[in-house]
């Protein structure tokens, strides 16, 4: 671990990123060549004071989740991301979970979708990054797989009407089966399947049907704490290897959802999400 070098590395990476590259408005009175420290903190989801402490090389020891968020905010490539983890005394993570390296092309697209709720997820339905409107629509992201939460935590389904639950359960299982095969039945995905078969009878029954279908798009009814039921389209754009997908939400032409999505930019992330709790946030 070398916190002094970590701070220097963060400063140099911050200096080379322009606001436009990360979807921010630059303005004409900037005294720094790249991003401001508060802008990096905002993009990474950390407090400004905490990020300043990191740049100063102080006693803060960031977690893997924080390091992954900083790597995404600063648009680090694979080598730079590995270097960041090593400077912080952390082992660069394997290719799964929320600390996985987000593909730059995906991030570039996400940055440009500032008027559409959008996020990047893995093929195991772990949220890697999402924009402000996605947070306003579906709540803040969590650190685990939504497939696992769907079948283990009833509260995670509260974002959808009860009548829609069987459909979403089937779609999640069919999509997971496709992901497991695409991964060559690797340890991470098979461990998820074994665990869910053991603790969820509903999952076991659906898995044993053998049905498979990649989730490319769907019609969703999302229960929003301020807007009520939002009936929208959800589409996915896939990375070349299929491991990551950019998921974005659009309103059917002429529907009530058109106006509801416009209101999201005004409403922002209201306290309604806090009342519902993290368990029902960051849904698909």
GROMACS .gro file of C-alpha atoms in nm:
model
  284
    1UNK     CA    1   0.000   0.000   0.000
    2UNK     CA    2   0.127   0.346  -0.091
    3UNK     CA    3  -0.133   0.609  -0.008
    4UNK     CA    4   0.093   0.898  -0.111
    5UNK     CA    5   0.136   0.752  -0.459
    6UNK     CA    6  -0.236   0.675  -0.466
    7UNK     CA    7  -0.315   1.042  -0.408
    8UNK     CA    8  -0.073   1.152  -0.680
    9UNK     CA    9  -0.216   0.901  -0.924
   10UNK     CA   10  -0.572   1.021  -0.858
   11UNK     CA   11  -0.469   1.384  -0.913
   12UNK     CA   12  -0.297   1.311  -1.243
   13UNK     CA   13  -0.587   1.103  -1.373
   14UNK     CA   14  -0.835   1.373  -1.270
   15UNK     CA   15  -0.636   1.641  -1.455
   16UNK     CA   16  -0.661   1.465  -1.789
   17UNK     CA   17  -1.041   1.418  -1.795
   18UNK     CA   18  -1.255   1.696  -1.937
   19UNK     CA   19  -1.608   1.758  -1.807
   20UNK     CA   20  -1.750   1.685  -2.152
   21UNK     CA   21  -1.599   1.334  -2.146
   22UNK     CA   22  -1.808   1.242  -1.843
   23UNK     CA   23  -2.125   1.426  -1.941
   24UNK     CA   24  -2.074   1.739  -1.728
   25UNK     CA   25  -2.109   2.102  -1.830
   26UNK     CA   26  -1.763   2.257  -1.831
   27UNK     CA   27  -1.834   2.629  -1.798
   28UNK     CA   28  -1.595   2.909  -1.885
   29UNK     CA   29  -1.437   2.984  -1.546
   30UNK     CA   30  -1.249   2.668  -1.455
   31UNK     CA   31  -0.915   2.695  -1.276
   32UNK     CA   32  -0.819   2.330  -1.322
   33UNK     CA   33  -0.738   2.159  -1.654
   34UNK     CA   34  -0.955   1.856  -1.585
   35UNK     CA   35  -1.226   1.765  -1.337
   36UNK     CA   36  -1.269   1.932  -1.001
   37UNK     CA   37  -1.238   1.715  -0.692
   38UNK     CA   38  -1.605   1.760  -0.610
   39UNK     CA   39  -1.694   1.642  -0.961
   40UNK     CA   40  -1.495   1.322  -0.920
   41UNK     CA   41  -1.660   1.265  -0.582
   42UNK     CA   42  -2.002   1.314  -0.739
   43UNK     CA   43  -1.930   1.072  -1.023
   44UNK     CA   44  -1.791   0.810  -0.784
   45UNK     CA   45  -2.068   0.847  -0.528
   46UNK     CA   46  -1.836   0.946  -0.241
   47UNK     CA   47  -1.827   1.252  -0.017
   48UNK     CA   48  -1.605   1.542  -0.125
   49UNK     CA   49  -1.417   1.534   0.207
   50UNK     CA   50  -1.342   1.165   0.167
   51UNK     CA   51  -1.211   1.210  -0.186
   52UNK     CA   52  -0.995   1.506  -0.081
   53UNK     CA   53  -0.847   1.287   0.192
   54UNK     CA   54  -0.760   1.024  -0.070
   55UNK     CA   55  -0.582   1.276  -0.291
   56UNK     CA   56  -0.387   1.407   0.007
   57UNK     CA   57  -0.261   1.056   0.078
   58UNK     CA   58  -0.414   1.057   0.423
   59UNK     CA   59  -0.532   0.768   0.633
   60UNK     CA   60  -0.836   0.679   0.424
   61UNK     CA   61  -0.816   0.320   0.294
   62UNK     CA   62  -1.074   0.281   0.017
   63UNK     CA   63  -1.272  -0.038  -0.028
   64UNK     CA   64  -1.284  -0.234  -0.354
   65UNK     CA   65  -1.623  -0.082  -0.428
   66UNK     CA   66  -1.490   0.272  -0.387
   67UNK     CA   67  -1.185   0.196  -0.601
   68UNK     CA   68  -1.404   0.050  -0.875
   69UNK     CA   69  -1.626   0.359  -0.864
   70UNK     CA   70  -1.321   0.587  -0.889
   71UNK     CA   71  -1.186   0.385  -1.182
   72UNK     CA   72  -1.516   0.433  -1.364
   73UNK     CA   73  -1.536   0.803  -1.278
   74UNK     CA   74  -1.181   0.866  -1.403
   75UNK     CA   75  -1.223   0.644  -1.711
   76UNK     CA   76  -0.920   0.429  -1.626
   77UNK     CA   77  -0.821   0.154  -1.866
   78UNK     CA   78  -0.749  -0.200  -1.744
   79UNK     CA   79  -0.380  -0.134  -1.662
   80UNK     CA   80  -0.454   0.190  -1.479
   81UNK     CA   81  -0.736   0.027  -1.286
   82UNK     CA   82  -0.507  -0.256  -1.173
   83UNK     CA   83  -0.244   0.001  -1.069
   84UNK     CA   84  -0.506   0.190  -0.866
   85UNK     CA   85  -0.601  -0.124  -0.673
   86UNK     CA   86  -0.239  -0.215  -0.605
   87UNK     CA   87  -0.154   0.133  -0.476
   88UNK     CA   88  -0.443   0.102  -0.233
   89UNK     CA   89  -0.321  -0.237  -0.114
   90UNK     CA   90  -0.608  -0.423  -0.273
   91UNK     CA   91  -0.602  -0.723  -0.503
   92UNK     CA   92  -0.753  -0.637  -0.842
   93UNK     CA   93  -1.087  -0.821  -0.844
   94UNK     CA   94  -1.189  -1.102  -1.074
   95UNK     CA   95  -1.434  -1.039  -1.355
   96UNK     CA   96  -1.759  -1.036  -1.158
   97UNK     CA   97  -1.941  -0.822  -0.905
   98UNK     CA   98  -1.971  -0.447  -0.881
   99UNK     CA   99  -1.592  -0.402  -0.885
  100UNK     CA  100  -1.565  -0.542  -1.238
  101UNK     CA  101  -1.405  -0.318  -1.501
  102UNK     CA  102  -1.675  -0.144  -1.704
  103UNK     CA  103  -1.605  -0.145  -2.074
  104UNK     CA  104  -1.511   0.210  -2.190
  105UNK     CA  105  -1.748   0.203  -2.487
  106UNK     CA  106  -2.037   0.129  -2.253
  107UNK     CA  107  -1.943   0.418  -2.025
  108UNK     CA  108  -1.911   0.653  -2.320
  109UNK     CA  109  -2.267   0.571  -2.424
  110UNK     CA  110  -2.398   0.603  -2.068
  111UNK     CA  111  -2.242   0.949  -2.036
  112UNK     CA  112  -2.437   1.069  -2.339
  113UNK     CA  113  -2.775   0.943  -2.221
  114UNK     CA  114  -2.841   1.237  -1.991
  115UNK     CA  115  -3.212   1.261  -2.077
  116UNK     CA  116  -3.291   0.888  -2.053
  117UNK     CA  117  -3.276   0.661  -1.747
  118UNK     CA  118  -2.991   0.419  -1.818
  119UNK     CA  119  -2.741   0.194  -1.647
  120UNK     CA  120  -2.478  -0.071  -1.711
  121UNK     CA  121  -2.527  -0.419  -1.566
  122UNK     CA  122  -2.347  -0.752  -1.593
  123UNK     CA  123  -2.497  -1.067  -1.739
  124UNK     CA  124  -2.561  -1.175  -1.378
  125UNK     CA  125  -2.764  -0.856  -1.322
  126UNK     CA  126  -2.515  -0.669  -1.104
  127UNK     CA  127  -2.534  -0.292  -1.149
  128UNK     CA  128  -2.196  -0.143  -1.243
  129UNK     CA  129  -2.295   0.218  -1.313
  130UNK     CA  130  -2.609   0.420  -1.366
  131UNK     CA  131  -2.701   0.777  -1.447
  132UNK     CA  132  -2.896   1.023  -1.233
  133UNK     CA  133  -3.228   0.959  -1.405
  134UNK     CA  134  -3.198   0.585  -1.351
  135UNK     CA  135  -3.148   0.649  -0.980
  136UNK     CA  136  -3.453   0.877  -0.981
  137UNK     CA  137  -3.661   0.609  -1.154
  138UNK     CA  138  -3.553   0.286  -0.985
  139UNK     CA  139  -3.356   0.397  -0.681
  140UNK     CA  140  -2.986   0.370  -0.593
  141UNK     CA  141  -2.788   0.063  -0.702
  142UNK     CA  142  -2.689  -0.214  -0.464
  143UNK     CA  143  -2.373  -0.426  -0.450
  144UNK     CA  144  -2.522  -0.767  -0.528
  145UNK     CA  145  -2.703  -0.948  -0.808
  146UNK     CA  146  -3.069  -0.861  -0.853
  147UNK     CA  147  -3.140  -1.219  -0.960
  148UNK     CA  148  -3.030  -1.335  -0.617
  149UNK     CA  149  -3.232  -1.069  -0.436
  150UNK     CA  150  -3.545  -1.141  -0.641
  151UNK     CA  151  -3.557  -1.501  -0.519
  152UNK     CA  152  -3.430  -1.445  -0.164
  153UNK     CA  153  -3.575  -1.110  -0.054
  154UNK     CA  154  -3.951  -1.051  -0.108
  155UNK     CA  155  -3.905  -0.675  -0.049
  156UNK     CA  156  -3.695  -0.653  -0.365
  157UNK     CA  157  -4.009  -0.716  -0.574
  158UNK     CA  158  -4.199  -0.416  -0.438
  159UNK     CA  159  -4.106  -0.200  -0.735
  160UNK     CA  160  -4.335  -0.409  -0.959
  161UNK     CA  161  -4.711  -0.479  -0.930
  162UNK     CA  162  -4.775  -0.823  -0.780
  163UNK     CA  163  -4.949  -0.938  -1.099
  164UNK     CA  164  -4.622  -0.891  -1.289
  165UNK     CA  165  -4.404  -1.095  -1.051
  166UNK     CA  166  -4.443  -1.435  -1.225
  167UNK     CA  167  -4.341  -1.283  -1.558
  168UNK     CA  168  -4.029  -1.119  -1.417
  169UNK     CA  169  -3.930  -1.436  -1.230
  170UNK     CA  170  -3.948  -1.640  -1.551
  171UNK     CA  171  -3.757  -1.382  -1.754
  172UNK     CA  172  -3.478  -1.358  -1.497
  173UNK     CA  173  -3.430  -1.736  -1.484
  174UNK     CA  174  -3.437  -1.774  -1.863
  175UNK     CA  175  -3.179  -1.497  -1.901
  176UNK     CA  176  -2.959  -1.643  -1.627
  177UNK     CA  177  -2.953  -1.981  -1.801
  178UNK     CA  178  -2.825  -1.813  -2.119
  179UNK     CA  179  -2.557  -1.628  -1.919
  180UNK     CA  180  -2.439  -1.947  -1.745
  181UNK     CA  181  -2.392  -2.124  -2.080
  182UNK     CA  182  -2.218  -1.821  -2.232
  183UNK     CA  183  -1.976  -1.822  -1.937
  184UNK     CA  184  -1.899  -2.190  -1.989
  185UNK     CA  185  -2.067  -2.285  -1.659
  186UNK     CA  186  -1.798  -2.102  -1.461
  187UNK     CA  187  -1.772  -2.117  -1.084
  188UNK     CA  188  -1.936  -1.780  -1.017
  189UNK     CA  189  -2.253  -1.842  -1.215
  190UNK     CA  190  -2.288  -2.207  -1.111
  191UNK     CA  191  -2.247  -2.114  -0.745
  192UNK     CA  192  -2.538  -1.872  -0.788
  193UNK     CA  193  -2.755  -2.140  -0.947
  194UNK     CA  194  -2.674  -2.400  -0.679
  195UNK     CA  195  -2.747  -2.152  -0.400
  196UNK     CA  196  -3.076  -2.035  -0.549
  197UNK     CA  197  -3.194  -2.392  -0.617
  198UNK     CA  198  -3.127  -2.472  -0.252
  199UNK     CA  199  -3.308  -2.177  -0.094
  200UNK     CA  200  -3.584  -2.093  -0.344
  201UNK     CA  201  -3.840  -2.350  -0.454
  202UNK     CA  202  -3.974  -2.103  -0.710
  203UNK     CA  203  -3.630  -2.070  -0.868
  204UNK     CA  204  -3.576  -2.447  -0.868
  205UNK     CA  205  -3.906  -2.510  -1.047
  206UNK     CA  206  -3.835  -2.246  -1.311
  207UNK     CA  207  -3.476  -2.362  -1.360
  208UNK     CA  208  -3.582  -2.723  -1.410
  209UNK     CA  209  -3.801  -2.627  -1.706
  210UNK     CA  210  -3.483  -2.583  -1.908
  211UNK     CA  211  -3.626  -2.271  -2.075
  212UNK     CA  212  -3.376  -2.015  -2.203
  213UNK     CA  213  -3.409  -1.665  -2.354
  214UNK     CA  214  -3.172  -1.369  -2.355
  215UNK     CA  215  -3.343  -1.063  -2.214
  216UNK     CA  216  -3.308  -0.807  -2.494
  217UNK     CA  217  -3.612  -0.594  -2.418
  218UNK     CA  218  -3.931  -0.589  -2.215
  219UNK     CA  219  -4.234  -0.383  -2.122
  220UNK     CA  220  -4.227  -0.288  -1.754
  221UNK     CA  221  -4.462  -0.133  -1.504
  222UNK     CA  222  -4.252   0.033  -1.235
  223UNK     CA  223  -4.410   0.158  -0.912
  224UNK     CA  224  -4.246   0.494  -0.841
  225UNK     CA  225  -4.293   0.655  -0.495
  226UNK     CA  226  -4.382   0.993  -0.647
  227UNK     CA  227  -4.512   0.920  -0.999
  228UNK     CA  228  -4.717   0.607  -0.936
  229UNK     CA  229  -4.704   0.328  -1.197
  230UNK     CA  230  -4.473   0.413  -1.488
  231UNK     CA  231  -4.540   0.190  -1.791
  232UNK     CA  232  -4.225   0.194  -2.005
  233UNK     CA  233  -4.005   0.001  -2.245
  234UNK     CA  234  -3.672  -0.140  -2.125
  235UNK     CA  235  -3.409  -0.215  -2.391
  236UNK     CA  236  -3.061  -0.366  -2.372
  237UNK     CA  237  -2.748  -0.307  -2.580
  238UNK     CA  238  -2.488  -0.582  -2.532
  239UNK     CA  239  -2.111  -0.572  -2.523
  240UNK     CA  240  -1.930  -0.787  -2.777
  241UNK     CA  241  -1.869  -1.069  -2.528
  242UNK     CA  242  -2.219  -1.047  -2.381
  243UNK     CA  243  -2.089  -0.996  -2.027
  244UNK     CA  244  -2.217  -0.638  -1.995
  245UNK     CA  245  -2.525  -0.459  -2.122
  246UNK     CA  246  -2.638  -0.099  -2.139
  247UNK     CA  247  -2.998  -0.092  -2.022
  248UNK     CA  248  -3.215   0.211  -2.094
  249UNK     CA  249  -3.579   0.303  -2.043
  250UNK     CA  250  -3.806   0.479  -2.295
  251UNK     CA  251  -4.172   0.577  -2.293
  252UNK     CA  252  -4.414   0.446  -2.559
  253UNK     CA  253  -4.517   0.730  -2.790
  254UNK     CA  254  -4.827   0.911  -2.669
  255UNK     CA  255  -4.834   0.732  -2.333
  256UNK     CA  256  -4.857   0.883  -1.986
  257UNK     CA  257  -4.499   0.767  -1.929
  258UNK     CA  258  -4.372   1.039  -2.165
  259UNK     CA  259  -4.471   1.307  -1.916
  260UNK     CA  260  -4.368   1.096  -1.618
  261UNK     CA  261  -4.013   1.056  -1.747
  262UNK     CA  262  -3.993   1.431  -1.807
  263UNK     CA  263  -4.082   1.488  -1.444
  264UNK     CA  264  -3.795   1.270  -1.326
  265UNK     CA  265  -3.539   1.542  -1.394
  266UNK     CA  266  -3.743   1.776  -1.173
  267UNK     CA  267  -3.826   1.529  -0.897
  268UNK     CA  268  -3.478   1.382  -0.870
  269UNK     CA  269  -3.407   1.130  -0.597
  270UNK     CA  270  -3.680   1.203  -0.344
  271UNK     CA  271  -3.714   1.074   0.008
  272UNK     CA  272  -3.972   0.825  -0.114
  273UNK     CA  273  -3.691   0.590  -0.211
  274UNK     CA  274  -3.536   0.620   0.134
  275UNK     CA  275  -3.866   0.514   0.292
  276UNK     CA  276  -3.874   0.204   0.076
  277UNK     CA  277  -3.517   0.118   0.164
  278UNK     CA  278  -3.220  -0.020  -0.024
  279UNK     CA  279  -3.382  -0.364  -0.053
  280UNK     CA  280  -3.625  -0.240  -0.315
  281UNK     CA  281  -3.378  -0.016  -0.498
  282UNK     CA  282  -3.174  -0.064  -0.811
  283UNK     CA  283  -3.423  -0.293  -0.983
  284UNK     CA  284  -3.429  -0.429  -1.334
   0.00000   0.00000   0.00000
